[in-house]
Each structure stands twice: as structure tokens, then as C-alpha cells.
Coordinates of C-alpha atoms in Angstrom, one line a residue:
M1 CA 0.1 0.0 0.0
H2 CA 1.4 3.4 -0.7
F3 CA 0.1 6.6 0.4
Q4 CA 0.5 10.0 -1.4
T5 CA -1.0 13.3 -2.1
L6 CA -1.6 14.6 -5.7
S7 CA 0.9 17.4 -5.8
P8 CA 2.8 17.7 -7.9
L9 CA 0.7 16.1 -10.5
D10 CA 3.2 16.3 -13.3
M11 CA 5.7 14.3 -11.5
Y12 CA 3.8 11.1 -11.8
P13 CA 4.3 10.4 -15.6
K14 CA 8.2 10.9 -14.7
I15 CA 8.2 8.4 -11.9
L16 CA 5.8 5.9 -13.5
D17 CA 7.7 6.2 -16.9
F18 CA 4.6 6.7 -19.1
D19 CA 3.1 9.4 -21.5
P20 CA -0.2 10.5 -20.4
A21 CA -3.1 10.2 -23.2
V22 CA -4.8 13.3 -21.7
M23 CA -3.1 15.9 -19.4
A24 CA -5.5 18.8 -18.3
S25 CA -5.2 21.2 -15.5
L26 CA -8.8 21.9 -14.3
S27 CA -9.8 24.7 -12.1
M28 CA -11.6 24.1 -8.9
T29 CA -14.8 26.0 -8.0
L30 CA -16.1 26.4 -4.7
A31 CA -19.3 27.9 -5.8
R32 CA -21.6 25.1 -4.7
P33 CA -22.6 24.5 -1.1
C34 CA -20.7 21.5 0.6
I35 CA -23.2 18.7 1.4
A36 CA -20.8 17.6 4.4
P37 CA -18.7 19.9 6.6
L38 CA -15.0 19.4 6.6
I39 CA -15.3 18.2 10.2
V40 CA -16.9 15.0 8.9
S41 CA -13.8 13.9 7.3
K42 CA -12.0 14.3 10.7
D43 CA -14.5 12.1 12.6
A44 CA -12.5 9.0 14.0
A45 CA -15.4 6.7 12.9
V46 CA -15.4 8.0 9.4
I47 CA -11.4 7.7 9.3
R48 CA -11.7 4.0 10.8
N49 CA -14.4 3.2 8.0
Y50 CA -12.0 4.4 5.2
G51 CA -9.2 2.5 6.7
A52 CA -11.4 -0.7 6.6
L53 CA -12.3 0.0 3.0
V54 CA -8.8 0.6 1.9
L55 CA -7.8 -2.6 3.8
E56 CA -10.4 -4.6 1.9
L57 CA -9.5 -3.1 -1.5
A58 CA -6.0 -4.0 -0.8
S59 CA -6.7 -7.6 -0.1
L60 CA -8.5 -7.8 -3.4
V61 CA -6.3 -5.7 -6.0
P62 CA -3.5 -8.2 -6.8
D63 CA -0.8 -5.5 -7.5
G64 CA -1.7 -3.3 -4.4
V65 CA -3.3 0.2 -4.2
V66 CA -2.3 3.8 -3.9
V67 CA -4.3 6.0 -1.6
F68 CA -4.3 9.7 -2.2
F69 CA -5.1 12.4 0.5
T70 CA -6.0 16.2 0.1
S71 CA -2.9 17.2 1.9
Y72 CA 0.2 15.7 3.8
L73 CA -1.0 17.1 7.0
Y74 CA -4.4 15.2 6.5
M75 CA -2.7 12.1 5.4
E76 CA -0.6 12.3 8.6
N77 CA -3.5 12.7 10.7
V78 CA -5.5 9.8 9.1
I79 CA -2.4 7.5 9.4
S80 CA -1.9 8.3 12.9
T81 CA -5.4 7.6 13.6
W82 CA -5.5 4.3 12.0
Y83 CA -2.3 3.4 14.1
D84 CA -3.9 4.5 17.2
Q85 CA -7.0 2.2 16.6
V86 CA -5.1 -0.7 15.7
R87 CA -3.2 -0.4 18.8
V88 CA -6.3 0.0 20.9
L89 CA -7.7 -3.1 19.1
L90 CA -4.5 -5.0 19.9
F91 CA -4.0 -4.2 23.6
S92 CA -7.8 -4.7 24.2
S93 CA -7.7 -8.3 23.0
I94 CA -4.7 -9.2 25.4

């Protein structure tokens, strides 16, 4: 399993040694209202469920998966939360 953010995007064709068929830069608009506040993505239960989903997908995909995060800080927080949750599960089963 590999964790990464999407920046800088132009480095992936170089690292993975491929020529992209279509490469475009699309601007992001925040004109529409968000259906869920950002705080939802920081909820421990949401992070746990995404962790379970990633583990399940990783067990099904033969060559592994790449997980992308919106930022390095969010990635660090999520991975830290996953480690803490695993640690609690391990010690509670002893």
C-alpha cells in the first residue's frame, strides 16, 4: 500500500515512466455548497471506516493500491489515527 497526495501532479508520468494520453489542468470551483462539513472527514469513525475500506480493497487488488489524500497534514492525521485504532484493538484483545 502506498499513501500520497496529488501534488505535484506532473511528476507522476516521470516517476511511473509513461506518457499521459490526456493531461489537463482543471480549476476548482467552490461556488456550490458543500453537502458535508469538513469536520465530518476528521471524525474518528469516518477515518476508521475508510481504513477498513482501504484494507479490504488492498486484499482484493493483486498489485496493491495507491491512496491519495488532500494534503500531507491530513494524510499524517489519518495514518496516525489508524495506528492508534489498531493499537487499541491489539491491546484490548490481550
